[in-house]
Coordinates of C-alpha atoms (C1' of nucleotides) in Angstrom, one line a residue:
Chain S
M1424 CA 45.7 18.2 47.1
T1425 CA 46.4 15.8 51.0
I1426 CA 45.4 18.0 54.3
K1427 CA 49.4 18.1 54.6
E1428 CA 50.0 20.0 51.0
E1429 CA 47.6 22.1 51.9
V1430 CA 48.5 23.1 55.8
E1431 CA 52.0 23.3 53.1
T1432 CA 51.0 25.9 51.1
R1433 CA 49.1 27.2 53.6
L1434 CA 52.4 28.2 55.3
A1435 CA 54.0 28.4 52.4
E1436 CA 52.2 31.2 51.2
V1437 CA 52.6 33.4 55.4
I1438 CA 55.6 32.6 55.1
K1439 CA 56.3 34.5 51.7
A1440 CA 54.2 37.3 53.0
R1441 CA 55.5 38.4 56.4
Y1442 CA 59.2 37.7 55.0
P1443 CA 59.5 38.3 51.4
E1444 CA 63.1 37.5 51.7
N1445 CA 63.2 34.1 53.4
P1446 CA 64.1 31.5 50.6
I1447 CA 63.5 28.0 52.5
F1448 CA 60.3 26.5 51.4
P1449 CA 59.2 25.4 55.1
Q1450 CA 59.2 21.3 55.1
I1451 CA 55.8 20.3 57.4
E1452 CA 56.3 17.1 59.1
P1453 CA 53.6 14.9 60.4
E1454 CA 53.3 15.0 64.6
K1455 CA 53.6 11.6 66.4
N1456 CA 53.3 13.5 69.8
P1457 CA 49.2 14.1 70.6
A1458 CA 50.5 17.3 72.7
Y1459 CA 52.4 19.0 70.1
G1460 CA 49.3 18.6 67.2
D1461 CA 48.9 17.4 63.9
L1462 CA 51.2 18.0 62.2
S1463 CA 54.5 20.6 62.5
S1464 CA 57.4 23.0 61.2
N1465 CA 60.4 23.7 62.9
I1466 CA 60.6 27.0 59.6
A1467 CA 61.5 28.8 62.4
F1468 CA 64.9 27.6 63.3
G1469 CA 65.7 28.7 60.0
L1470 CA 64.2 32.2 59.7
A1471 CA 65.6 32.4 63.0
K1472 CA 69.4 32.9 61.6
I1473 CA 68.2 34.6 58.8
L1474 CA 66.5 36.8 60.0
N1475 CA 68.3 36.9 62.9
N1476 CA 65.2 36.2 65.6
P1477 CA 64.9 34.1 68.2
P1478 CA 63.2 30.9 66.3
Q1479 CA 60.6 31.4 69.3
V1480 CA 59.7 34.9 69.1
L1481 CA 59.3 34.5 65.0
A1482 CA 56.7 30.5 65.6
A1483 CA 54.8 32.8 68.1
E1484 CA 54.8 34.9 64.9
I1485 CA 54.1 32.2 62.6
A1486 CA 51.6 30.6 64.7
E1487 CA 49.2 33.3 65.2
A1488 CA 48.9 34.8 61.1
I1489 CA 48.8 31.7 60.3
S1490 CA 45.4 30.6 62.6
G1491 CA 42.6 30.1 60.4
G1492 CA 39.7 28.2 58.3
I1493 CA 41.6 24.5 58.1
I1494 CA 44.0 24.8 60.5
E1495 CA 42.1 24.9 63.8
K1496 CA 44.7 26.3 66.1
A1497 CA 48.4 26.8 66.0
E1498 CA 51.2 27.0 68.8
A1499 CA 54.6 27.9 69.3
V1500 CA 56.9 25.4 71.5
R1501 CA 59.9 26.1 71.5
G1502 CA 60.2 27.0 68.8
F1503 CA 58.7 24.4 66.8
V1504 CA 55.3 24.8 64.7
N1505 CA 52.0 23.4 65.8
I1506 CA 49.3 22.4 64.2
W1507 CA 45.7 21.5 64.6
V1508 CA 43.9 20.5 61.9
S1509 CA 40.2 21.8 62.6
Q1510 CA 37.8 19.4 62.4
E1511 CA 35.9 20.8 59.3
R1512 CA 38.5 19.6 56.9
L1513 CA 39.3 16.2 58.5
C1514 CA 35.4 15.8 58.0
A1515 CA 36.0 16.8 54.2
L1516 CA 37.7 14.0 54.1
L1517 CA 35.2 11.4 55.2
P1518 CA 33.1 11.7 51.8
E1519 CA 36.8 12.1 49.9
I1520 CA 37.8 8.3 50.8
E1521 CA 34.0 6.8 50.3
E1522 CA 34.2 7.8 46.0
N1523 CA 38.2 7.2 46.4
K1524 CA 38.0 3.6 48.5
D1525 CA 40.1 0.7 46.3
N1526 CA 42.0 4.2 45.9
F1527 CA 42.9 6.6 48.0
C1528 CA 46.3 5.1 47.2
R1529 CA 47.1 6.7 44.7
S1530 CA 48.9 9.7 43.3
N1531 CA 50.1 10.3 39.6
F1532 CA 53.6 10.9 41.1
G1533 CA 55.5 9.5 38.5
E1534 CA 53.6 10.9 35.7
G1535 CA 53.1 7.6 33.8
K1536 CA 57.2 7.1 33.4
K1537 CA 57.5 3.5 32.5
V1538 CA 59.9 2.2 34.6
L1539 CA 61.5 -1.8 34.6
L1540 CA 61.5 -4.0 38.3
E1541 CA 64.2 -5.9 38.0
F1542 CA 64.5 -9.3 41.1
V1543 CA 64.9 -12.0 42.9
S1544 CA 66.2 -13.6 39.3
A1545 CA 67.6 -16.5 41.8
N1546 CA 69.5 -19.5 39.7
P1547 CA 68.0 -22.3 38.5
T1548 CA 69.5 -24.3 40.0
G1549 CA 67.6 -24.6 43.0
P1550 CA 64.8 -23.8 45.4
L1551 CA 63.9 -20.7 47.2
H1552 CA 64.6 -19.9 50.3
I1553 CA 64.0 -16.5 52.7
G1554 CA 66.4 -15.1 51.8
H1555 CA 64.9 -14.1 48.1
G1556 CA 62.5 -13.8 50.0
R1557 CA 62.5 -11.2 51.2
G1558 CA 63.6 -9.8 48.1
A1559 CA 60.8 -10.9 46.0
V1560 CA 58.0 -9.4 48.5
Y1561 CA 59.8 -6.4 48.4
G1562 CA 60.0 -6.3 45.0
D1563 CA 56.8 -7.0 44.3
V1564 CA 55.4 -4.8 47.5
L1565 CA 57.9 -1.9 46.0
G1566 CA 55.9 -2.5 42.1
N1567 CA 52.5 -2.6 44.0
I1568 CA 53.5 1.0 45.4
L1569 CA 55.4 2.5 42.2
S1570 CA 52.7 1.8 40.1
A1571 CA 49.6 3.2 42.9
S1572 CA 52.0 6.0 42.6
G1573 CA 51.3 6.8 37.9
F1574 CA 54.6 4.2 37.8
L1575 CA 54.0 2.4 34.5
V1576 CA 55.8 -0.8 36.0
E1577 CA 57.0 -3.8 34.3
R1578 CA 57.9 -6.9 36.4
E1579 CA 61.3 -9.1 35.6
Y1580 CA 63.2 -11.9 36.9
Y1581 CA 66.0 -12.2 35.1
V1582 CA 66.8 -16.0 34.1
N1583 CA 70.8 -17.3 34.4
D1584 CA 69.8 -20.3 32.2
T1585 CA 73.9 -21.0 30.8
G1586 CA 77.3 -20.4 32.1
N1587 CA 78.8 -22.6 34.8
Q1588 CA 76.7 -22.6 37.4
I1589 CA 73.8 -24.5 35.0
E1590 CA 76.3 -26.8 33.8
T1591 CA 77.3 -27.5 37.5
L1592 CA 73.6 -28.3 38.7
G1593 CA 73.3 -31.1 34.5
K1594 CA 76.7 -32.2 35.9
S1595 CA 75.3 -33.1 40.1
V1596 CA 71.7 -34.5 38.2
K1597 CA 72.9 -36.6 35.5
C1598 CA 75.9 -38.3 38.0
R1599 CA 72.2 -38.6 40.8
Y1600 CA 71.1 -40.6 37.6
L1601 CA 73.0 -43.3 36.5
E1602 CA 74.1 -43.7 40.3
L1603 CA 69.9 -44.9 39.7
Y1604 CA 70.7 -47.2 37.6
G1605 CA 73.9 -48.5 39.7
E1606 CA 76.1 -46.6 37.4
R1607 CA 79.2 -44.1 38.5
L1608 CA 80.1 -40.5 37.2
E1609 CA 82.3 -38.2 39.3
F1610 CA 81.0 -36.0 41.7
P1611 CA 81.5 -32.2 40.9
E1612 CA 83.8 -31.1 42.6
N1613 CA 81.0 -28.2 44.1
G1614 CA 78.4 -29.5 42.5
Y1615 CA 74.9 -29.7 44.2
N1616 CA 74.3 -31.7 47.2
G1617 CA 70.2 -31.7 47.8
E1618 CA 67.7 -33.8 48.2
Y1619 CA 65.6 -31.9 45.4
I1620 CA 69.1 -33.3 43.1
A1621 CA 67.6 -36.8 43.3
E1622 CA 63.8 -35.9 43.0
I1623 CA 64.5 -34.9 39.2
A1624 CA 66.9 -37.5 38.4
K1625 CA 64.5 -39.8 39.6
K1626 CA 62.1 -37.6 37.4
I1627 CA 64.1 -37.8 34.8
R1628 CA 64.0 -42.0 35.6
D1629 CA 60.9 -41.6 35.8
E1630 CA 59.5 -40.4 32.6
E1631 CA 62.7 -41.3 30.0
G1632 CA 63.9 -44.7 31.3
E1633 CA 67.6 -45.5 30.9
G1634 CA 67.3 -43.5 26.9
A1635 CA 68.9 -40.3 29.3
K1636 CA 71.9 -42.7 29.3
E1637 CA 73.3 -41.4 26.5
K1638 CA 72.4 -37.8 26.6
D1639 CA 75.5 -35.2 27.7
I1640 CA 76.0 -33.1 30.1
A1641 CA 73.7 -29.7 28.7
Y1642 CA 70.6 -31.7 28.6
F1643 CA 71.0 -32.5 31.7
G1644 CA 71.5 -29.0 33.0
R1645 CA 69.0 -27.5 29.8
L1646 CA 66.1 -30.3 32.2
A1647 CA 66.8 -29.8 35.8
S1648 CA 66.2 -25.6 35.8
E1649 CA 63.6 -25.6 33.4
I1650 CA 62.0 -28.1 36.6
L1651 CA 64.1 -25.9 38.2
L1652 CA 62.8 -22.4 37.9
C1653 CA 58.7 -24.4 37.7
Q1654 CA 59.3 -24.4 40.5
I1655 CA 60.8 -21.5 41.5
Q1656 CA 57.5 -19.7 40.4
K1657 CA 55.3 -22.4 41.5
T1658 CA 56.5 -20.6 44.8
L1659 CA 56.7 -17.6 43.6
S1660 CA 52.6 -17.9 42.7
D1661 CA 51.7 -19.1 45.7
S1662 CA 53.8 -15.8 47.8
S1663 CA 51.3 -13.4 45.4
V1664 CA 54.5 -12.3 44.3
N1665 CA 53.9 -11.1 40.2
F1666 CA 56.3 -11.2 37.0
S1667 CA 55.9 -9.8 34.2
S1668 CA 58.6 -10.7 32.3
F1669 CA 61.6 -13.6 32.2
F1670 CA 64.0 -13.1 30.6
Y1671 CA 66.7 -15.4 29.1
E1672 CA 70.1 -15.1 30.0
S1673 CA 70.9 -18.3 26.6
S1674 CA 68.5 -15.8 24.7
L1675 CA 71.7 -12.6 25.2
Y1676 CA 72.9 -15.5 23.0
E1677 CA 70.3 -17.2 21.0
R1678 CA 69.8 -13.2 19.0
G1679 CA 73.9 -12.1 18.9
E1680 CA 73.5 -10.3 21.6
V1681 CA 76.7 -11.1 22.9
E1682 CA 78.5 -11.2 20.4
R1683 CA 76.9 -7.4 19.1
L1684 CA 78.3 -6.7 22.6
L1685 CA 81.4 -7.6 22.0
S1686 CA 81.9 -5.5 18.4
D1687 CA 81.2 -2.6 19.8
L1688 CA 82.9 -3.5 23.4
S1689 CA 86.4 -3.6 21.5
A1690 CA 88.2 -0.5 21.3
F1691 CA 88.1 -1.0 25.2
A1692 CA 89.3 -4.7 25.1
Y1693 CA 92.5 -5.5 25.7
K1694 CA 94.2 -8.6 25.7
K1695 CA 96.0 -9.9 28.6
D1696 CA 97.7 -13.4 29.7
G1697 CA 94.3 -15.5 27.1
A1698 CA 92.1 -13.0 27.6
L1699 CA 90.1 -10.7 27.0
W1700 CA 89.7 -7.8 29.4
L1701 CA 87.7 -4.1 30.1
A1702 CA 89.2 -1.8 31.2
T1703 CA 86.7 -0.9 33.3
N1704 CA 89.0 0.5 36.0
K1705 CA 89.1 3.8 33.8
F1706 CA 85.7 4.4 35.6
S1707 CA 84.6 3.4 39.3
D1708 CA 85.3 0.0 39.1
E1709 CA 88.4 -0.8 41.0
K1710 CA 89.9 -3.2 38.3
D1711 CA 89.3 -4.3 35.0
R1712 CA 86.9 -6.4 33.8
V1713 CA 87.3 -9.9 32.4
L1714 CA 85.3 -10.5 29.0
V1715 CA 86.1 -13.8 27.7
R1716 CA 87.9 -16.2 29.4
E1717 CA 91.9 -17.4 28.3
D1718 CA 89.2 -20.8 27.0
N1719 CA 86.9 -18.2 24.9
R1720 CA 84.1 -18.6 27.0
P1721 CA 82.2 -14.7 27.5
T1722 CA 82.0 -14.6 31.4
Y1723 CA 78.6 -13.8 33.4
Y1724 CA 79.9 -10.2 33.6
V1725 CA 79.0 -9.8 29.6
A1726 CA 76.4 -11.6 29.3
D1727 CA 74.7 -9.2 32.8
L1728 CA 76.4 -5.9 30.3
A1729 CA 74.3 -7.2 27.3
Y1730 CA 71.0 -7.6 29.5
H1731 CA 71.9 -4.8 30.6
R1732 CA 72.2 -3.3 27.1
N1733 CA 69.1 -4.9 26.5
K1734 CA 66.8 -2.8 28.9
F1735 CA 68.0 0.7 28.4
G1736 CA 67.6 0.4 24.9
R1737 CA 63.7 -0.6 25.7
G1738 CA 62.5 2.4 26.3
Y1739 CA 62.4 3.4 30.2
E1740 CA 63.0 6.1 32.8
R1741 CA 64.1 4.8 35.0
L1742 CA 65.4 0.5 35.5
I1743 CA 65.5 -0.6 39.0
N1744 CA 68.1 -3.8 39.6
L1745 CA 67.0 -5.5 44.1
W1746 CA 70.1 -6.9 44.3
G1747 CA 71.2 -8.9 47.9
T1748 CA 74.0 -7.0 50.1
D1749 CA 76.2 -10.6 48.7
H1750 CA 76.2 -8.5 44.7
H1751 CA 77.5 -5.3 46.2
G1752 CA 80.6 -5.2 44.6
Y1753 CA 78.7 -6.4 41.5
V1754 CA 77.2 -2.5 41.6
E1755 CA 80.2 -0.1 39.8
R1756 CA 81.1 -2.6 37.9
I1757 CA 78.1 -3.3 35.6
K1758 CA 78.0 0.9 36.0
S1759 CA 81.5 1.8 34.5
G1760 CA 80.8 -1.3 31.4
L1761 CA 77.6 0.5 31.7
K1762 CA 79.4 4.0 30.7
F1763 CA 81.3 2.2 27.4
L1764 CA 77.5 1.7 26.4
G1765 CA 76.4 5.3 26.4
C1766 CA 73.8 4.3 28.3
D1767 CA 73.6 6.7 31.5
P1768 CA 74.3 4.4 34.2
E1769 CA 72.1 7.4 36.4
R1770 CA 69.3 6.1 35.6
L1771 CA 69.4 2.7 36.4
N1772 CA 69.3 2.0 40.4
I1773 CA 70.5 -0.4 42.6
I1774 CA 68.5 -0.7 45.5
L1775 CA 70.7 -3.6 47.4
Y1776 CA 68.9 -5.9 50.9
Q1777 CA 70.7 -7.1 53.6
L1778 CA 70.7 -11.0 53.5
V1779 CA 68.4 -12.9 56.6
T1780 CA 69.4 -14.9 59.2
L1781 CA 66.8 -17.6 59.7
K1782 CA 66.6 -19.2 63.3
R1783 CA 64.3 -21.6 65.1
G1784 CA 64.5 -19.8 68.3
K1785 CA 68.2 -20.0 69.0
E1786 CA 68.9 -22.2 66.4
L1787 CA 70.0 -20.5 63.3
V1788 CA 69.4 -22.6 60.4
S1789 CA 71.5 -23.0 57.2
M1790 CA 70.6 -21.0 54.0
S1791 CA 73.2 -22.9 51.5
T1792 CA 72.0 -24.4 48.4
R1793 CA 75.0 -26.5 47.8
K1794 CA 74.8 -27.8 50.5
G1795 CA 71.8 -29.2 50.6
E1796 CA 70.9 -28.5 54.5
F1797 CA 68.0 -26.4 54.3
I1798 CA 64.7 -25.0 55.0
T1799 CA 63.0 -23.3 51.5
L1800 CA 60.0 -20.7 51.2
D1801 CA 58.4 -23.6 50.1
D1802 CA 58.6 -24.7 54.0
V1803 CA 58.3 -22.1 55.5
L1804 CA 55.0 -21.1 53.2
R1805 CA 53.8 -23.6 54.2
E1806 CA 54.9 -24.2 58.5
V1807 CA 54.0 -19.4 59.0
G1808 CA 51.5 -19.2 56.6
K1809 CA 51.8 -16.3 53.8
D1810 CA 50.2 -13.7 55.7
A1811 CA 52.9 -13.2 58.4
T1812 CA 55.9 -14.8 55.4
R1813 CA 55.3 -11.5 53.5
F1814 CA 54.2 -9.0 56.8
F1815 CA 57.6 -10.1 58.5
L1816 CA 59.7 -9.5 55.5
L1817 CA 58.1 -6.2 55.0
M1818 CA 58.4 -4.4 58.8
R1819 CA 62.2 -4.7 58.4
K1820 CA 63.2 -1.8 56.1
S1821 CA 66.0 -2.7 53.7
D1822 CA 69.5 -1.8 54.7
A1823 CA 68.2 -3.2 58.5
H1824 CA 70.0 -6.9 58.7
L1825 CA 66.2 -9.2 58.8
E1826 CA 66.1 -12.2 61.5
F1827 CA 63.1 -14.0 60.3
D1828 CA 62.8 -17.1 63.7
L1829 CA 60.0 -19.1 62.7
E1830 CA 59.6 -20.7 66.0
L1831 CA 58.3 -16.7 67.1
A1832 CA 56.1 -15.9 64.0
K1833 CA 54.9 -19.6 65.0
K1834 CA 54.6 -19.2 68.7
E1835 CA 53.3 -16.1 68.6
S1836 CA 50.9 -16.2 65.6
S1837 CA 48.0 -15.0 67.5
E1838 CA 49.9 -11.8 69.1
N1839 CA 51.8 -10.5 66.5
P1840 CA 51.6 -7.6 64.3
V1841 CA 50.4 -9.6 61.2
Y1842 CA 47.0 -10.2 63.3
Y1843 CA 47.0 -7.8 64.7
V1844 CA 46.8 -5.4 61.3
Q1845 CA 44.1 -7.5 59.7
Y1846 CA 42.8 -7.8 63.0
L1847 CA 41.2 -4.5 62.7
H1848 CA 40.2 -5.2 58.9
A1849 CA 37.8 -7.8 60.4
R1850 CA 36.6 -5.8 63.9
C1851 CA 35.3 -3.0 62.1
S1852 CA 33.9 -5.3 59.4
S1853 CA 32.2 -6.9 62.2
I1854 CA 31.1 -2.8 63.4
L1855 CA 29.3 -2.7 59.9
R1856 CA 27.3 -6.4 60.2
E1857 CA 26.6 -5.5 63.4
A1858 CA 24.2 -2.4 62.4
E1859 CA 23.1 -3.6 59.3
Q1860 CA 21.2 -6.7 62.6
R1861 CA 20.5 -3.7 64.1
G1862 CA 18.9 -1.5 61.4
I1863 CA 21.0 1.0 61.5
P1864 CA 20.8 1.2 57.9
F1865 CA 24.7 2.9 56.5
I1866 CA 23.9 6.4 54.2
S1867 CA 26.7 7.7 52.5
A1868 CA 28.7 10.1 53.8
D1869 CA 26.9 14.0 52.0
K1870 CA 24.1 12.7 53.7
A1871 CA 25.1 12.9 57.3
N1872 CA 26.4 14.9 60.0
L1873 CA 29.9 14.8 60.1
L1874 CA 30.4 17.4 62.6
L1875 CA 29.4 14.5 65.7
L1876 CA 33.0 13.5 65.0
K1877 CA 34.1 16.1 68.3
E1878 CA 36.2 13.0 70.3
L1879 CA 39.8 13.4 70.9
E1880 CA 40.5 10.6 69.3
E1881 CA 37.8 11.2 66.2
H1882 CA 40.6 14.3 65.7
R1883 CA 43.1 11.3 66.3
L1884 CA 41.8 8.4 63.4
M1885 CA 41.6 11.0 61.5
A1886 CA 45.1 12.6 61.1
K1887 CA 46.2 9.7 61.0
I1888 CA 44.3 8.6 57.6
S1889 CA 44.6 11.7 56.0
L1890 CA 48.4 10.4 56.1
F1891 CA 48.0 7.3 54.5
P1892 CA 48.5 8.7 50.5
E1893 CA 51.6 10.9 52.1
E1894 CA 52.8 7.6 53.3
I1895 CA 52.3 5.8 49.8
K1896 CA 54.3 8.7 48.8
E1897 CA 57.1 9.0 50.9
A1898 CA 56.7 4.6 49.9
A1899 CA 57.4 4.9 46.2
K1900 CA 60.2 8.0 46.5
L1901 CA 62.7 6.5 49.2
Y1902 CA 61.8 2.9 47.1
Q1903 CA 61.1 1.8 51.1
P1904 CA 57.7 -1.1 51.2
H1905 CA 58.1 -1.1 55.3
R1906 CA 56.6 2.2 55.7
I1907 CA 53.0 0.6 55.1
P1908 CA 53.2 -2.4 57.8
L1909 CA 54.9 0.3 60.4
Y1910 CA 52.0 2.9 59.3
L1911 CA 49.4 -0.3 59.2
M1912 CA 50.2 -0.9 62.8
E1913 CA 49.9 2.5 64.1
L1914 CA 46.9 3.5 62.3
A1915 CA 45.5 -0.3 64.3
G1916 CA 47.0 1.2 67.8
I1917 CA 45.3 4.6 67.2
F1918 CA 41.8 2.5 66.1
H1919 CA 41.6 0.2 68.9
N1920 CA 42.2 2.5 71.4
Y1921 CA 39.2 5.1 70.5
Y1922 CA 36.6 1.4 69.7
H1923 CA 37.4 0.5 72.7
H1924 CA 37.2 4.0 74.8
H1925 CA 33.6 5.0 72.4
R1926 CA 30.8 2.5 71.2
I1927 CA 30.3 3.5 67.7
L1928 CA 26.7 2.5 67.5
S1929 CA 24.3 4.0 70.7
E1930 CA 20.5 5.4 70.7
D1931 CA 22.6 8.4 69.2
R1932 CA 21.6 7.1 65.8
E1933 CA 22.3 10.6 64.7
L1934 CA 25.9 9.7 66.2
S1935 CA 26.0 6.2 64.1
H1936 CA 26.3 6.9 61.4
A1937 CA 28.8 9.5 61.7
R1938 CA 30.7 6.9 63.3
L1939 CA 29.8 4.4 61.4
I1940 CA 31.0 6.2 58.3
L1941 CA 34.4 6.7 60.1
I1942 CA 34.2 2.8 60.6
N1943 CA 33.9 2.2 57.0
C1944 CA 36.5 4.4 56.0
V1945 CA 39.0 3.6 58.0
K1946 CA 38.8 -0.1 56.6
A1947 CA 38.8 1.3 53.3
V1948 CA 42.5 2.2 53.9
V1949 CA 43.1 -0.7 56.1
K1950 CA 42.4 -2.5 53.2
N1951 CA 44.2 -0.3 50.6
G1952 CA 47.6 -0.5 52.3
L1953 CA 46.9 -4.7 53.1
S1954 CA 46.2 -5.0 49.4
L1955 CA 49.5 -3.3 48.7
L1956 CA 51.0 -5.4 50.8
G1957 CA 49.7 -8.3 49.0
I1958 CA 47.7 -9.3 52.2
S1959 CA 44.9 -10.5 52.4
A1960 CA 41.5 -8.2 54.5
P1961 CA 39.6 -10.4 55.9
E1962 CA 35.7 -9.8 57.1
K1963 CA 36.4 -12.8 60.0
M1964 CA 38.9 -14.3 61.6
Chain Z
rG646 C1' 94.7 -5.6 54.5
rC647 C1' 91.3 -3.1 50.9
rG648 C1' 85.6 -1.8 50.3
rC649 C1' 80.1 -1.9 51.6
rC650 C1' 76.4 -2.2 55.8
rU651 C1' 75.2 -1.9 60.5
rG652 C1' 76.0 -0.6 66.6
rU653 C1' 68.8 2.5 69.7
rA654 C1' 65.3 -0.4 76.6
rG655 C1' 66.5 -7.9 78.6
rC656 C1' 65.0 -9.6 72.2
rU657 C1' 63.7 -8.1 67.7
rU658 C1' 63.1 -3.4 65.8
rA659 C1' 61.1 2.7 63.5
rG660 C1' 63.3 6.8 63.6
rC661 C1' 68.3 9.7 60.2
rG662 C1' 70.1 17.3 61.8
rG663 C1' 65.5 19.9 64.9
rA664 C1' 60.2 17.7 71.3
rA665 C1' 64.0 9.6 72.0
rG666 C1' 57.7 5.6 69.2
rA667 C1' 56.7 0.5 68.9
rG668 C1' 55.9 -4.9 68.8
rC669 C1' 58.0 -9.1 72.8
rA670 C1' 58.8 -10.4 76.8
rU671 C1' 58.2 -8.8 82.3
rC672 C1' 55.8 -6.9 86.1
rG673 C1' 49.7 -4.3 87.8
rG674 C1' 45.6 -2.8 86.4
rA675 C1' 40.1 -2.5 83.0
rC676 C1' 34.9 -3.5 79.8
rU677 C1' 27.2 -6.7 83.1
rC678 C1' 28.2 -3.4 76.4
rC679 C1' 29.7 -2.9 69.0
rG680 C1' 34.3 -9.1 68.2
rG681 C1' 39.7 -10.0 75.0
rA682 C1' 43.8 -11.7 68.9
rU683 C1' 41.5 -6.0 72.2
rC684 C1' 42.7 -1.3 75.8
rC685 C1' 44.9 1.7 80.3
rG686 C1' 49.3 1.5 82.7
rA687 C1' 55.1 0.8 85.3
rA688 C1' 60.0 -0.8 84.1
rA689 C1' 64.6 0.2 80.9
rG690 C1' 67.7 3.2 75.3
rC691 C1' 70.9 6.0 70.6
rA692 C1' 78.7 1.0 71.4
rG693 C1' 82.6 4.0 73.5
rG694 C1' 85.0 9.1 71.4
rG695 C1' 86.4 13.0 69.1
rG696 C1' 84.1 17.6 66.0
rU697 C1' 80.9 20.4 61.8
rU698 C1' 75.8 23.1 63.9
rC699 C1' 71.5 27.5 67.4
rA700 C1' 70.6 22.3 67.7
rA701 C1' 73.4 15.6 66.2
rU702 C1' 70.1 8.9 67.8
rU703 C1' 70.9 10.9 62.8
rC704 C1' 76.6 14.6 58.6
rC705 C1' 82.4 14.3 59.5
rC706 C1' 86.0 11.3 61.3
rC707 C1' 88.6 7.1 65.0
rU708 C1' 88.2 3.5 68.2
rC709 C1' 85.3 -0.9 69.3
rA710 C1' 81.6 -4.5 67.0
rG711 C1' 79.1 -7.6 63.6
rG712 C1' 77.8 -9.4 58.1
rC713 C1' 78.7 -8.8 52.9
rG714 C1' 82.5 -8.4 49.7
rC715 C1' 87.3 -8.4 48.1
rU716 C1' 87.5 -15.0 40.4
rC717 C1' 90.0 -15.9 33.8
rC718 C1' 81.9 -18.2 39.9
rA719 C1' 77.0 -16.6 39.1

RNA sequence: GCGCCUGUAGCUUAGCGGAAGAGCAUCGGACUCCGGAUCCGAAAGCAGGGGUUCAAUUCCCCUCAGGCGCUCCA
């Protein structure tokens, strides 16, 4: 049980004993303002209504009753119950952390439930850009968080390796390829214009010479999408984004799953204007959708439904899709379709993230794949570095627009938040090294006199690290990776302040021992946090 | 036109029913010392208008502003 949970339990006992008629379970919040304690509860406001008593009076009663044990002090202020955790309890946290180290953030919140997390799934028709990067990093970290919280997570990339856009890709590449031999083929209207298309064409010429001239568009499309997928995988691995599987759209056709889907849906489908429609409007969708086009080719929607049915069939408790907000119109379409298939749409959680605006100073940078002129995720990684790129992409909640300013990220590189947090880790490491050099041995927490850690700043620091597991659990519950960077920045602030006001290493050996243990625990928490974020925790900088 | 998301300090943004928080930029300070990639301080904010509530930045409605989507594209 975490400290916060212990306090919550104690508060609940007190409330139950004093006010048995109260149905509300008391909530406790971490307190940001040190003047208001470590934790606070607004329970008195809820009780006031039921008991017809002023909040301040009730808060005072509760504060009085709750004090003692792990609660050092409780104050009633304007109806709030402000709580200070006892020094003994906070100090007892340190051996716990020392023992668990890398597992301090772990919980069994997920109870081993199987989750499938699908993300990125960018079409293999061009390199990844910063928008894909956001989805990639968000998904990767969400996966880490859910795993740490006791879910069994699989991470999947759905590859759209068939259909119109691959055909367009094939045409574009073949066109550029033939141009290398001075031949002309009409460039497709919506063709891909990027420099990378010409490079793929050259690659094909270098490897196959004129032999590819006779090959059809599909051949070029397949080849190009394979090459591009490889490049995407390289970019993902350079970003430390991990997947457990790549699922190919084409495999749905090969196994006959698309055909089977169509026959299973036939009872709900109807012909109109030469096409086959599904009556999704019957459910939450705003209108019906085409399954099979007039020319007999199935739509992307059909394959996507087949894919989702496939996912439902694989025995996951929960499916999570991470989509760019430009796909939000697609949510109800999929959910409605799933109802026809007897799949419960409630088990499918679709998280939408807002798009990223890439800027260089005040200048907007274009990100259109079709037009060709754009900065790729590779470019950003090269320019800003993996750690900073990931940190910036993770700092914002998913439904906020994200502005990524390359100039800022570079210019401020010595003072930006990533380094602030990494510096915390390096500084802790450095202190531990210095202690060793000075011949101050590191002794284990159970042998040290931790009660010497009684400075206000030490109290705040321990209270903050005690909240780390809570933070991870909340992030898992709400799918909010951005809590971690923010938490780490706050922790760094509290630590640097402590460092500046108190000497860790001094003549007082006993005190030095105790403080070194605290430093070691802070270091473990930071490392834990950074590792969830997929960002390195340097010993030196 | 309809739908979804977003308007918090000069800029980038946390908080999302209870007591407005950071970073950058600006200005002013700090350590003969364990890493100055640090610390302390100042100034500055909930787009506007109505509701609901003991309590609204947070929930509901309207207005205004921005983004995205409304394909037999994916």
